[in-house]
Coordinates of C-alpha atoms and ligand atoms in Angstrom, one line a residue:
X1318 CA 26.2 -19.3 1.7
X1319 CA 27.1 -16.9 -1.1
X1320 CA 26.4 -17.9 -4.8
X1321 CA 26.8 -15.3 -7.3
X1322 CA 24.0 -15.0 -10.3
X1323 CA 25.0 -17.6 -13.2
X1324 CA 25.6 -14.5 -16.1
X1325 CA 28.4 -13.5 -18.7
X1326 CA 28.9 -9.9 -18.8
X1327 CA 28.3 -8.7 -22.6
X1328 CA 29.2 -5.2 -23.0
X1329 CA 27.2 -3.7 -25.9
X1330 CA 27.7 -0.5 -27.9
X1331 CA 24.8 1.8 -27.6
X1332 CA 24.6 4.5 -30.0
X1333 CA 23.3 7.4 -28.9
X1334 CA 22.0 10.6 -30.4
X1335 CA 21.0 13.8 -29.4
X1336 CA 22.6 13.2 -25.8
X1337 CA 25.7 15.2 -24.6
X1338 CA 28.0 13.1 -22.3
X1339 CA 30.9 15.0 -22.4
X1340 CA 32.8 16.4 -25.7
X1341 CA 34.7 13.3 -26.2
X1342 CA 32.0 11.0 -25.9
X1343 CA 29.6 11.9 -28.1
X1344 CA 28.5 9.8 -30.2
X1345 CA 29.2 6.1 -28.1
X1346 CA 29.1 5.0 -24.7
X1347 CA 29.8 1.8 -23.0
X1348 CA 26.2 -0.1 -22.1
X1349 CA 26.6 -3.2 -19.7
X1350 CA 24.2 -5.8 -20.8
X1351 CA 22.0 -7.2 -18.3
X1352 CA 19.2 -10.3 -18.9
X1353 CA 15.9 -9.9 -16.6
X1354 CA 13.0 -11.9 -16.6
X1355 CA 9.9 -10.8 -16.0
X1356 CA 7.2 -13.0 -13.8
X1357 CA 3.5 -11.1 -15.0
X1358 CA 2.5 -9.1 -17.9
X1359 CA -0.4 -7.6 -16.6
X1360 CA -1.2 -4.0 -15.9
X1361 CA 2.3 -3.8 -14.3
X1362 CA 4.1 -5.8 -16.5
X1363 CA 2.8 -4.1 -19.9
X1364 CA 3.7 -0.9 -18.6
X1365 CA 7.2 -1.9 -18.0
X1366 CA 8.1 -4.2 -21.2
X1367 CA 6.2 -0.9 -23.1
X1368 CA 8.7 1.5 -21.1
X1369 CA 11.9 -1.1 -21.6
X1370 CA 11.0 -1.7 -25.2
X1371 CA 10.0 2.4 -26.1
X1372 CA 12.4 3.8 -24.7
X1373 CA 15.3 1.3 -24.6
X1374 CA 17.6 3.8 -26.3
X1375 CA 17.7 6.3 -23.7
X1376 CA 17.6 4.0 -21.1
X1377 CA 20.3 2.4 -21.7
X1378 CA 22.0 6.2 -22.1
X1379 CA 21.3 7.7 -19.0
X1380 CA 21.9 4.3 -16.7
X1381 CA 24.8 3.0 -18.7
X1382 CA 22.4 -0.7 -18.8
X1383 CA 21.6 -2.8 -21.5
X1384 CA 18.6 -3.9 -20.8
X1385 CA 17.8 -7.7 -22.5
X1386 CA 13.7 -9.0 -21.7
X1387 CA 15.1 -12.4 -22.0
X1388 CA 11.7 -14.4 -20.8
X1389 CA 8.3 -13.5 -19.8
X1390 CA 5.7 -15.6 -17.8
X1391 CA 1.8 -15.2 -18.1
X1392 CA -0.8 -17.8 -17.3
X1393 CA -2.6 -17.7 -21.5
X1394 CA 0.2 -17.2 -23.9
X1395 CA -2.3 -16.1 -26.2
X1396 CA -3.9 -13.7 -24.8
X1397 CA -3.2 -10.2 -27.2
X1398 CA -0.6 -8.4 -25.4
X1399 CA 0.2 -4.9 -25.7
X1400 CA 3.7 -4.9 -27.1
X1401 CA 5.1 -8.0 -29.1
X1402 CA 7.9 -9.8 -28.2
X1403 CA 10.5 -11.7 -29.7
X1404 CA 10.0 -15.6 -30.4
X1405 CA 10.2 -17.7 -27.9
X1406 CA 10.5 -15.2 -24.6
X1407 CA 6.8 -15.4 -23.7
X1408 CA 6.2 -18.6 -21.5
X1409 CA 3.0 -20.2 -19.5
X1410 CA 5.7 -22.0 -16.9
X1411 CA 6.8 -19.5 -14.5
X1412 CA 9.9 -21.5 -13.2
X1413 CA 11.3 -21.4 -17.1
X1414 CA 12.0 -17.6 -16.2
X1415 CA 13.1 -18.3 -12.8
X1416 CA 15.8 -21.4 -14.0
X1417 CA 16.6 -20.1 -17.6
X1418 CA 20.7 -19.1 -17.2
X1419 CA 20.2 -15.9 -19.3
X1420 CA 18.0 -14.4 -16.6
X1421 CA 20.9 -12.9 -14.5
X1422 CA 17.5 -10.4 -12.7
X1423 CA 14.2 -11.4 -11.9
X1424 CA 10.9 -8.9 -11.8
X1425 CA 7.6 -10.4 -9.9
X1426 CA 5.1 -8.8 -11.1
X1427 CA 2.3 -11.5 -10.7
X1428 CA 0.8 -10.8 -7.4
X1429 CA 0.0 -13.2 -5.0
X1430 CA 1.6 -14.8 -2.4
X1431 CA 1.1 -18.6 -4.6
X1432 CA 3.5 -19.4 -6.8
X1433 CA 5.3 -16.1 -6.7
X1434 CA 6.5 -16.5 -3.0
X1435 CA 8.6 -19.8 -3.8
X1436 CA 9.6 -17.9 -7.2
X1437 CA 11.0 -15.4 -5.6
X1438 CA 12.9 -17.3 -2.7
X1439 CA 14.2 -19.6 -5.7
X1440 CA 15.5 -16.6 -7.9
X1441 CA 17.3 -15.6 -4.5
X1442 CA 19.0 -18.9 -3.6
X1443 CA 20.0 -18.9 -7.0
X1444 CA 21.8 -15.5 -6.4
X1445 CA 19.8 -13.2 -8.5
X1446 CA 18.7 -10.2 -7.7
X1447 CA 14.7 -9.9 -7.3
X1448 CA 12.7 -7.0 -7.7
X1449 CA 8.6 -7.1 -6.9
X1450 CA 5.9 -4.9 -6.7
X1451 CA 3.7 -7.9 -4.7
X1452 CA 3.2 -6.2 -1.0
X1453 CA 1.3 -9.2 -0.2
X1454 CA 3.5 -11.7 -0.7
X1455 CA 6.0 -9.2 1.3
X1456 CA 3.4 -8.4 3.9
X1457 CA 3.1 -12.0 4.7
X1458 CA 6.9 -13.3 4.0
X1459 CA 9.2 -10.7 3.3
X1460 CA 11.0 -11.5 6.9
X1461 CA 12.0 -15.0 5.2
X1462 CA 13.0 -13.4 1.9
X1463 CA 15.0 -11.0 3.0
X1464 CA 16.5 -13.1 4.4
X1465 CA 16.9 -15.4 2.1
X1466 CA 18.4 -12.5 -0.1
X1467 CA 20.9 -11.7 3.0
X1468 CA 22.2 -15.2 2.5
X1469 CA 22.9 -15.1 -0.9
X1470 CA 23.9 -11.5 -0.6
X1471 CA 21.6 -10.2 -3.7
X1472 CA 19.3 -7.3 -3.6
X1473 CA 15.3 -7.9 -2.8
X1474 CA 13.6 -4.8 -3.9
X1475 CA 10.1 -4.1 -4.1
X1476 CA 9.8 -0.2 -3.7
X1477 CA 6.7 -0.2 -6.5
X1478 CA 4.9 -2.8 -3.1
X1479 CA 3.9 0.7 -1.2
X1480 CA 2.3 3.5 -2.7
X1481 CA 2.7 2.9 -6.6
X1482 CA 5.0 5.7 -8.0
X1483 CA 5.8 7.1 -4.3
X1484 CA 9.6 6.4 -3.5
X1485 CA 8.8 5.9 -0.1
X1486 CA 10.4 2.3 0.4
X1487 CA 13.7 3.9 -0.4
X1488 CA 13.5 6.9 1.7
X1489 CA 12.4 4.7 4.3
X1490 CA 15.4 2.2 4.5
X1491 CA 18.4 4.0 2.8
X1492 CA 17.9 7.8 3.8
X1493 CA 16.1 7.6 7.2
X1494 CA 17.5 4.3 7.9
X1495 CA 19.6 5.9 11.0
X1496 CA 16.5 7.9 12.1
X1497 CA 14.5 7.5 15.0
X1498 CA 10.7 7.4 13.5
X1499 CA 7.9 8.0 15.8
X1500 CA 4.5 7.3 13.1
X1501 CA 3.5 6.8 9.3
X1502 CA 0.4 7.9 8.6
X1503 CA -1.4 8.2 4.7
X1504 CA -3.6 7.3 2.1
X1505 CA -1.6 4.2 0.7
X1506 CA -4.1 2.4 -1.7
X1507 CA -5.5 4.1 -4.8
X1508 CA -8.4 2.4 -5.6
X1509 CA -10.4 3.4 -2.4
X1510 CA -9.4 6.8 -2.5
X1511 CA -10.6 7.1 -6.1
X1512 CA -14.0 5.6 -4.9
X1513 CA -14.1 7.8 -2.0
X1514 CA -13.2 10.8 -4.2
X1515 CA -16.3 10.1 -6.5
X1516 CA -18.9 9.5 -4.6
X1517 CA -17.4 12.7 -2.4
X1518 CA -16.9 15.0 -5.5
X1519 CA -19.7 13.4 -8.0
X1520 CA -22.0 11.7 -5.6
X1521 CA -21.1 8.3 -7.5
X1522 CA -22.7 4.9 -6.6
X1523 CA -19.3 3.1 -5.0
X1524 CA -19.8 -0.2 -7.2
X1525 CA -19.8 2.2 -10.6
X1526 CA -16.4 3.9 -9.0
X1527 CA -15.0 0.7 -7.7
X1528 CA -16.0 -0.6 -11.7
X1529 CA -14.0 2.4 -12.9
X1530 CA -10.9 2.2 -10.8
X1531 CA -10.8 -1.4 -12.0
X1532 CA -10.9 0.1 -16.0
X1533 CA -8.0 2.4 -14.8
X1534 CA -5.9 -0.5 -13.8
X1535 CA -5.9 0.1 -10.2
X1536 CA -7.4 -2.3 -8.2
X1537 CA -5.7 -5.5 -7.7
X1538 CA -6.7 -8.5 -9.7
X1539 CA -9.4 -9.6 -6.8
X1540 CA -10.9 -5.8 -5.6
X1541 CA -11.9 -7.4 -2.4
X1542 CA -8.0 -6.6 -0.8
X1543 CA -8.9 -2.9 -1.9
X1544 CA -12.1 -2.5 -0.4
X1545 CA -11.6 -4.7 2.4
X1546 CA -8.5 -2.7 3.6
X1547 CA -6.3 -5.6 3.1
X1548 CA -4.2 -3.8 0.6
X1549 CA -3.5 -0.8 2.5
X1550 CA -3.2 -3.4 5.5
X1551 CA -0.3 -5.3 3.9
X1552 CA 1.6 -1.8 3.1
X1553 CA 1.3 -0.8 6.1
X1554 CA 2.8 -3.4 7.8
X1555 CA 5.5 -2.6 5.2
X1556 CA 6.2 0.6 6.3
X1557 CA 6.1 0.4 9.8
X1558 CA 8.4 -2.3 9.7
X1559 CA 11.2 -0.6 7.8
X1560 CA 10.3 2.5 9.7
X1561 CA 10.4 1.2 13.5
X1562 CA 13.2 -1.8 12.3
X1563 CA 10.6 -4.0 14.1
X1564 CA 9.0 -6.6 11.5
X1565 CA 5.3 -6.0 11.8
X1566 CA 3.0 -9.1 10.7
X1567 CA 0.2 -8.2 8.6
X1568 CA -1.8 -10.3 10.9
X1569 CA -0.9 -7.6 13.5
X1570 CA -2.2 -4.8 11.4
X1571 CA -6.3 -3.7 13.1
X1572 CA -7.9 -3.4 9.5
X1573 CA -11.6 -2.1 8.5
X1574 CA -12.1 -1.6 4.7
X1575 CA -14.9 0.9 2.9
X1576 CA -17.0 -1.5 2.0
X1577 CA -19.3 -0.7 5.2
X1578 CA -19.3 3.2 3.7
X1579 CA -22.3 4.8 2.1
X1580 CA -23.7 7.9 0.8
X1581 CA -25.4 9.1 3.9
X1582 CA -22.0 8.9 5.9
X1583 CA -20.0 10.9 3.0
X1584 CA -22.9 13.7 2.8
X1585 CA -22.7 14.0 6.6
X1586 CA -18.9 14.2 6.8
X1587 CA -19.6 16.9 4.1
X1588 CA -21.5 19.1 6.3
X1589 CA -19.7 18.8 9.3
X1590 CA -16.0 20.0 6.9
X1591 CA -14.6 16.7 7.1
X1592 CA -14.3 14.2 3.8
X1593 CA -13.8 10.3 4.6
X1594 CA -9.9 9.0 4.0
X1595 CA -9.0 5.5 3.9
X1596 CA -6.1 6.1 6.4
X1597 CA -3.0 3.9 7.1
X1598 CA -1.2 4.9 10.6
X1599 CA 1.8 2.9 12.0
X1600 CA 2.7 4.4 15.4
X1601 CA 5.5 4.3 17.3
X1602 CA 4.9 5.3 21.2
X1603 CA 6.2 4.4 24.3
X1604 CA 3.9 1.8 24.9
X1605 CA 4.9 0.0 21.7
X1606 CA 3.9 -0.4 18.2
X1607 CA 0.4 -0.2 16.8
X1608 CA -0.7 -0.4 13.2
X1609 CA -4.0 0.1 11.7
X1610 CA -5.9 0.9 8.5
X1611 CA -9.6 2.2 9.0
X1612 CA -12.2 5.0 7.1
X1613 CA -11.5 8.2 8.5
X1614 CA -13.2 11.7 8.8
X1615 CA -10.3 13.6 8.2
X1616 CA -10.7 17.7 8.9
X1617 CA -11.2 19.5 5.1
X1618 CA -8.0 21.9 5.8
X1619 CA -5.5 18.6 6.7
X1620 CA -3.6 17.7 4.0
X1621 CA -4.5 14.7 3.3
X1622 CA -8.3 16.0 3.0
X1623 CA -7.0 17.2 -0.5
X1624 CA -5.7 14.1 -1.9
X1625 CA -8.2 13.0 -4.5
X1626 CA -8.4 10.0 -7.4
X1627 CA -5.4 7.6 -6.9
X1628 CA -3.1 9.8 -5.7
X1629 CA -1.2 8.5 -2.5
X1630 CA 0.2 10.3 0.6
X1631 CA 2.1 9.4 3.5
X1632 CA 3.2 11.7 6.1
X1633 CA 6.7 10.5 7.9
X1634 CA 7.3 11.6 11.9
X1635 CA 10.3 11.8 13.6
X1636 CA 12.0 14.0 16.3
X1637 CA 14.8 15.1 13.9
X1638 CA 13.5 15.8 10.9
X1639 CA 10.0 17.0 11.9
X1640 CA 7.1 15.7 9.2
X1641 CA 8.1 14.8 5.6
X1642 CA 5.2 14.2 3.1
X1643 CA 5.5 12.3 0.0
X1644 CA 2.5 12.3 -2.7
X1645 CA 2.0 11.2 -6.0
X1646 CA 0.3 8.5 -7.6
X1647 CA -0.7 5.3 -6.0
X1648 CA -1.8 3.1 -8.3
X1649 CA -1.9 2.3 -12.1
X1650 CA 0.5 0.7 -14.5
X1651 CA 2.5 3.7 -15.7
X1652 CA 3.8 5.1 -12.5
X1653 CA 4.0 1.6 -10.5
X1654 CA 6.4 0.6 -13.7
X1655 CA 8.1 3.4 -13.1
X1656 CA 9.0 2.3 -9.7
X1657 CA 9.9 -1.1 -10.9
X1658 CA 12.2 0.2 -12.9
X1659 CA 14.2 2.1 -10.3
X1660 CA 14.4 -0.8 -8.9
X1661 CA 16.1 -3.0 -11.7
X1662 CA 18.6 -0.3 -12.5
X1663 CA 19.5 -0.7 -9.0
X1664 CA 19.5 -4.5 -8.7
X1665 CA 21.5 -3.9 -12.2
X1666 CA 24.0 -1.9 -10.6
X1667 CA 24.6 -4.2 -7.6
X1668 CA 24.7 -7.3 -9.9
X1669 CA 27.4 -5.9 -12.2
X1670 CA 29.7 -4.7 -9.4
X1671 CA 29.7 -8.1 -8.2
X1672 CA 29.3 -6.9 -4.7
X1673 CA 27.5 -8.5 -1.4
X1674 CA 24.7 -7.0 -0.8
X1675 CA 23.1 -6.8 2.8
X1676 CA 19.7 -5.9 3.8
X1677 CA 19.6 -2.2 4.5
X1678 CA 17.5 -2.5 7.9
X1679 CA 18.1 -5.0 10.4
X1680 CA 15.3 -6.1 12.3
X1681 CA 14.8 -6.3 16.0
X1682 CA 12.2 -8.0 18.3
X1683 CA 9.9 -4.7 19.7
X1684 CA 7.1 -4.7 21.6
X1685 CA 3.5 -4.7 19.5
X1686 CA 0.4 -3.6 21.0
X1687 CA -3.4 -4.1 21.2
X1688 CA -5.0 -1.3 19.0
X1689 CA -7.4 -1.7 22.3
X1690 CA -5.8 0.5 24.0
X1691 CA -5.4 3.3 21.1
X1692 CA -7.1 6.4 22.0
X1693 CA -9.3 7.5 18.9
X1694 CA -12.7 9.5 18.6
X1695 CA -15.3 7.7 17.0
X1696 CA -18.8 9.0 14.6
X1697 CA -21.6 6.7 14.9
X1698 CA -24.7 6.5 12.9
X1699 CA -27.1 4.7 14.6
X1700 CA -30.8 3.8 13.3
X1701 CA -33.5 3.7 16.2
X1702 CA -36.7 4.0 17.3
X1703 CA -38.2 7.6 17.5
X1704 CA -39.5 7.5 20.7
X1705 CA -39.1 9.5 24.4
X1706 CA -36.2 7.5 26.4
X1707 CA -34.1 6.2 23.6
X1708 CA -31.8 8.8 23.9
X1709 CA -31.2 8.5 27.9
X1710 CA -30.4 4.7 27.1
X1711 CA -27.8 5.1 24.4
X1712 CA -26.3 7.9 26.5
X1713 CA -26.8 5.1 29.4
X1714 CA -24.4 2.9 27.8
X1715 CA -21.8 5.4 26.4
X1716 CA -21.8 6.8 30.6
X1717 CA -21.6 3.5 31.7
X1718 CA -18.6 2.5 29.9
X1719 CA -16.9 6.0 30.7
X1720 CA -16.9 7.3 26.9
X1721 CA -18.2 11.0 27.2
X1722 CA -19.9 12.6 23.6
X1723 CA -19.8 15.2 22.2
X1724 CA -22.5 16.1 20.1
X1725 CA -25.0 13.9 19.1
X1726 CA -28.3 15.0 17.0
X1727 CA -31.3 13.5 15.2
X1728 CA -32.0 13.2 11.8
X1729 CA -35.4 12.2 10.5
X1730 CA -38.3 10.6 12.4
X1731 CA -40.5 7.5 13.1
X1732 CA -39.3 4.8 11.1
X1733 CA -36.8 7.1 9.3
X1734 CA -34.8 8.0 13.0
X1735 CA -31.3 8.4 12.9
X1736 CA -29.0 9.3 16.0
X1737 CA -25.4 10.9 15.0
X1738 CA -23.1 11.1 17.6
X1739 CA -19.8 12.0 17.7
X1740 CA -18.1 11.0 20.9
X1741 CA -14.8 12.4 23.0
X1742 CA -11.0 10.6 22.2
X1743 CA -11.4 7.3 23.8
X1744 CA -9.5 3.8 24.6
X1745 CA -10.8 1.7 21.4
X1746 CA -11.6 -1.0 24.2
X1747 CA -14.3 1.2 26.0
X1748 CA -15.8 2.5 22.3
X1749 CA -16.5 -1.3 21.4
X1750 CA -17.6 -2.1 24.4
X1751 CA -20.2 0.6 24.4
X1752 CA -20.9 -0.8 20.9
X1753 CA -21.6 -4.5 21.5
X1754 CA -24.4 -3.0 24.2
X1755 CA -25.9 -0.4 21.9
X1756 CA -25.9 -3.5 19.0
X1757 CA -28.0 -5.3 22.2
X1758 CA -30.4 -2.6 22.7
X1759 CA -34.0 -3.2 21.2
X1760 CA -34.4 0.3 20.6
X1761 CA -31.0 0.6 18.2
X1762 CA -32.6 -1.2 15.0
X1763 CA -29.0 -1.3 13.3
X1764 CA -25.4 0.4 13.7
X1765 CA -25.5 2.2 10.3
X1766 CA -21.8 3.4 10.7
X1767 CA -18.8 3.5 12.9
X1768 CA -15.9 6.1 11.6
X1769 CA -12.8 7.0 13.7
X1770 CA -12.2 11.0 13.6
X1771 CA -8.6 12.1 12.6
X1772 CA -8.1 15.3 15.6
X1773 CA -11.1 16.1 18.0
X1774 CA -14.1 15.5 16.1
X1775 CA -16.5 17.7 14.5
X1776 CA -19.4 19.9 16.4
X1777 CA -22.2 20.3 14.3
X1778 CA -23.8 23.5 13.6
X1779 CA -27.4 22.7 14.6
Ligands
NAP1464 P1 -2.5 -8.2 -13.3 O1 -2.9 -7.2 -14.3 O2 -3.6 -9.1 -12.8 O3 -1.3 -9.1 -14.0 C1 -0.9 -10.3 -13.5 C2 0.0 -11.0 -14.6 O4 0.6 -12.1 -14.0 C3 -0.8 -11.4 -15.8 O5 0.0 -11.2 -16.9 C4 -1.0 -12.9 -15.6 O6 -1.0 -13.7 -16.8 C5 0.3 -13.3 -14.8 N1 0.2 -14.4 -13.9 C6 -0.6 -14.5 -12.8 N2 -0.5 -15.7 -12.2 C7 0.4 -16.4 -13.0 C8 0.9 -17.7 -12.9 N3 0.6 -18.6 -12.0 N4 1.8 -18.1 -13.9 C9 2.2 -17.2 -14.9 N5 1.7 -16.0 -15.0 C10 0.8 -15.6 -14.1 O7 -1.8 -7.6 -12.0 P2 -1.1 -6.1 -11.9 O8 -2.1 -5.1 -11.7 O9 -0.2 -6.0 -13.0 O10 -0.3 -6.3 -10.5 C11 0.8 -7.1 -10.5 C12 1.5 -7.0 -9.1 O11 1.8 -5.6 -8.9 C13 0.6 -7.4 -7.9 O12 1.4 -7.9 -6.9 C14 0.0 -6.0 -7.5 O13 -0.3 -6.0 -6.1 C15 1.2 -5.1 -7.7 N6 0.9 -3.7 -7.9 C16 -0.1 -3.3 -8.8 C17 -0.3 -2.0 -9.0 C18 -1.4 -1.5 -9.9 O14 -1.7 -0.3 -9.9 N7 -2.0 -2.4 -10.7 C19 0.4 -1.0 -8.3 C20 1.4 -1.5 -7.4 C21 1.7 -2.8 -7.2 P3 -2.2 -13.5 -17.8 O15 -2.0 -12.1 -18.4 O16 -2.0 -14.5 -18.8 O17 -3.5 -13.5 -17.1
HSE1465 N1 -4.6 -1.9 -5.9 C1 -3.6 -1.0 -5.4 C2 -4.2 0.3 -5.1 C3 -2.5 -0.9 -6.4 O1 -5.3 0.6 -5.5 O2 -3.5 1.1 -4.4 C4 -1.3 -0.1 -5.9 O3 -0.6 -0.8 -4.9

């Protein structure tokens, strides 16, 4: 079924000044009007309306859209807002925006996958183009919405869902759409690196960073998906999916957030040249596909080592183009409006040429595998006893499930013993293994830290 978007084309005249298009043209050019409605005016959502309502004039130049705010949904209509709008456009009932026959284009920019997931896949069966910035609700049912969109033949965009201000959706599914891609690996949520960054840089407590980042306007509206890794989990499920043309189900994605990090672990990645990285790597070998979001120790001379605050960067590998990296920032309202609006100058585009429009990656079964069987190398901080033989027995276990180390060393003593080991690359199965038995050891008080290594692992200088 095909049903166009219920809108009357209004072309406007915008005037413009100051702006050369051509020496006939001057003065007056041609501005297609276009009505979007907006689901969220939150951090998102006051950067865009400040963005559409600022600089309206030259927007409307360069894309040749007029673009008309015709209704806006919050939860507390009178909450202070950061720019006013007109009478009567600011509503507490999301499905007003959704329904409302001047709303030819609809932005989700609530978050959450409850109501905005049967918003969305209303505004679609109603033929008008959506464009969100919600990787949740995409992590968990973009499959269906696209979908959906297919069906109606409107446009379902959402490049602001991964990475913020990054174009990396678009790259991803227009550019490299014909590419084979063999992994995507980055730093894909801001709010963790810019936690990791101060208590790296400035030796900051993590709750008075993770209090910041939520100031700055980049943590989502519960932190917990931040910290927890579910975040980055949800993008990266994104991006391996549009990369490999294989949907991948969040569910499917091995997550471990920073929530277990502390101080001791970032002063010893320090010293040994490596800084901890909230990494996101979707692979694509010939045993299948395996996505996973963990902390990382991440040498100090890779590239990603230098990505600091809530700046994003992901790394794109394939056998034809070699390694492309895009970086910029993450997180935060300015740059993830930005994004947003890219997107509804291309919805706006599509909707006013009246064409189909089909889903630029098809998906096809593929064959997902246990992060079990990943080969990674692992740090481990372990408190124990400080006495002779506890050594030999947490070397016992390591032999005894085949997982060789490679350095290990002692810090303090007596009741202040800590073991640091860092161990060979391994099958994740055999390094859990070894770590439910060294969690049953009476001489291992607690596992302080586990931290996959990004290359071969550090050798301390002792
Ligand atoms: P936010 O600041 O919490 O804003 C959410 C907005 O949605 C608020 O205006 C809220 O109304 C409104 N809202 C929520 N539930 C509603 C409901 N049931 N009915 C009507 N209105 C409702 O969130 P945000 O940071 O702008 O993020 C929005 C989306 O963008 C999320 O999906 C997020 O993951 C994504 N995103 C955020 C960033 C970022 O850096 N912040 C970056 C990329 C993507 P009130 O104002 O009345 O509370
Ligand atoms: N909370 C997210 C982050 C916002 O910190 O990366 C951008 O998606």
């Amino acid at each position: 079924m095909y049903r166009k978007a219920p809108f009357s084309y209004v072309p406007t005249l915008c005037i413009c000044t100051g702006f050369r298009i051509g020496a006939a043209a001057e003065a007056y050019h041609r501005a297609m009007r276009v009505g979007i409605g907006i689901l969220g005016f939150g951090t998102v959502g006051g950067a865009l309306l400040t963005k559409l309502i600022n600089e309206h004039a030259s927007i409307s130049t360069k894309t040749g859209l007029e673009i008309a705010v015709v209704k806006v949904a919050v939860r507390d209509t009178a909450k202070a807002r950061s720019v006013s709008l007109s009478p009567g456009v600011l509503t507490n009932d999301p499905w007003e925006v959704v329904n409302d026959p001047g709303v030819q284009l609809v932005v989700e920019i609530m978050g959450g996958e409850d109501p905005a997931g049967d918003l969305v896949a209303e505004a679609l069966r109603l033929g008008k183009p959506v464009v969100t910035a919600n990787k949740a609700l995409i992590a968990a049912r973009g499959k269906e919405l696209i979908a959906i969109a297919e069906e109606s033949g409107v446009p379902l965009l959402f490049e602001a869902a991964v990475a913020g201000g990054i174009p990396i959706i678009r790259p991803l599914s227009e550019t490299l759409a014909g590419e084979q891609i063999d992994r995507v690996l980055g730093i894909v949520n801001g709010t963790t690196n810019y936690i990791l960054t101060q208590m790296t840089e400035n030796g900051a407590e993590y709750k008075a960073a993770l209090a910041e980042a939520q100031e700055l306007g980049y943590a989502e509206a519960d932190p917990t998906a931040d910290v927890s890794g579910a975040d980055a989990a949800a993008k990266a499920a994104i991006l391996a999916s549009l990369a490999f043309g294989t949907w991948v189900g969040f569910e499917r994605v091995y997550t471990e957030g920073i929530d277990g990090i502390d101080a001791t672990d970032v002063r010893i990645a320090a010293e040994l040249g490596y800084v901890i990285k909230l990494l996101a790597v979707a692979e694509n070998t010939a045993e299948g596909i395996s996505v996973r979001v963990h902390p990382t120790f991440v040498p100090g001379d890779h590239p990603l080592a230098v990505i600091r605050g809530a700046t994003n960067a992901v790394f794109v590998e394939g056998p034809s183009f070699g390694e492309l990296l895009f970086a910029g920032p993450g997180a935060g309202g300015a740059p993830t409006g930005t994004a947003v609006l890219g997107d509804v100058v291309d919805a706006a585009r599509e909707l006013l040429a009246g064409a189909e429009v089909a889903p630029p990656i098809r998906f096809q079964p593929g064959r997902l595998f246990d992060f079990t069987s990943v080969k990674t190398t692992w740090y481990l901080r372990l408190e124990v006893a400080d006495r002779p033989g506890v050594l030999a027995q947490v070397a016992g276990v390591f032999g005894d499930n085949d997982v060789s180390i490679k350095s290990v060393w002692q810090e303090g003593e007596d009741d202040g013993a800590t073991l640091l080991l860092v161990t060979h690359a391994h099958e994740e199965g055999r390094h859990r293994a070894s770590l439910d038995e060294l969690r049953a050891l009476d001489v291992v008080r607690n596992v302080g830290a586990v931290i996959r290594v990004e290359g071969t692992g550090p050798t301390p200088n002792l």
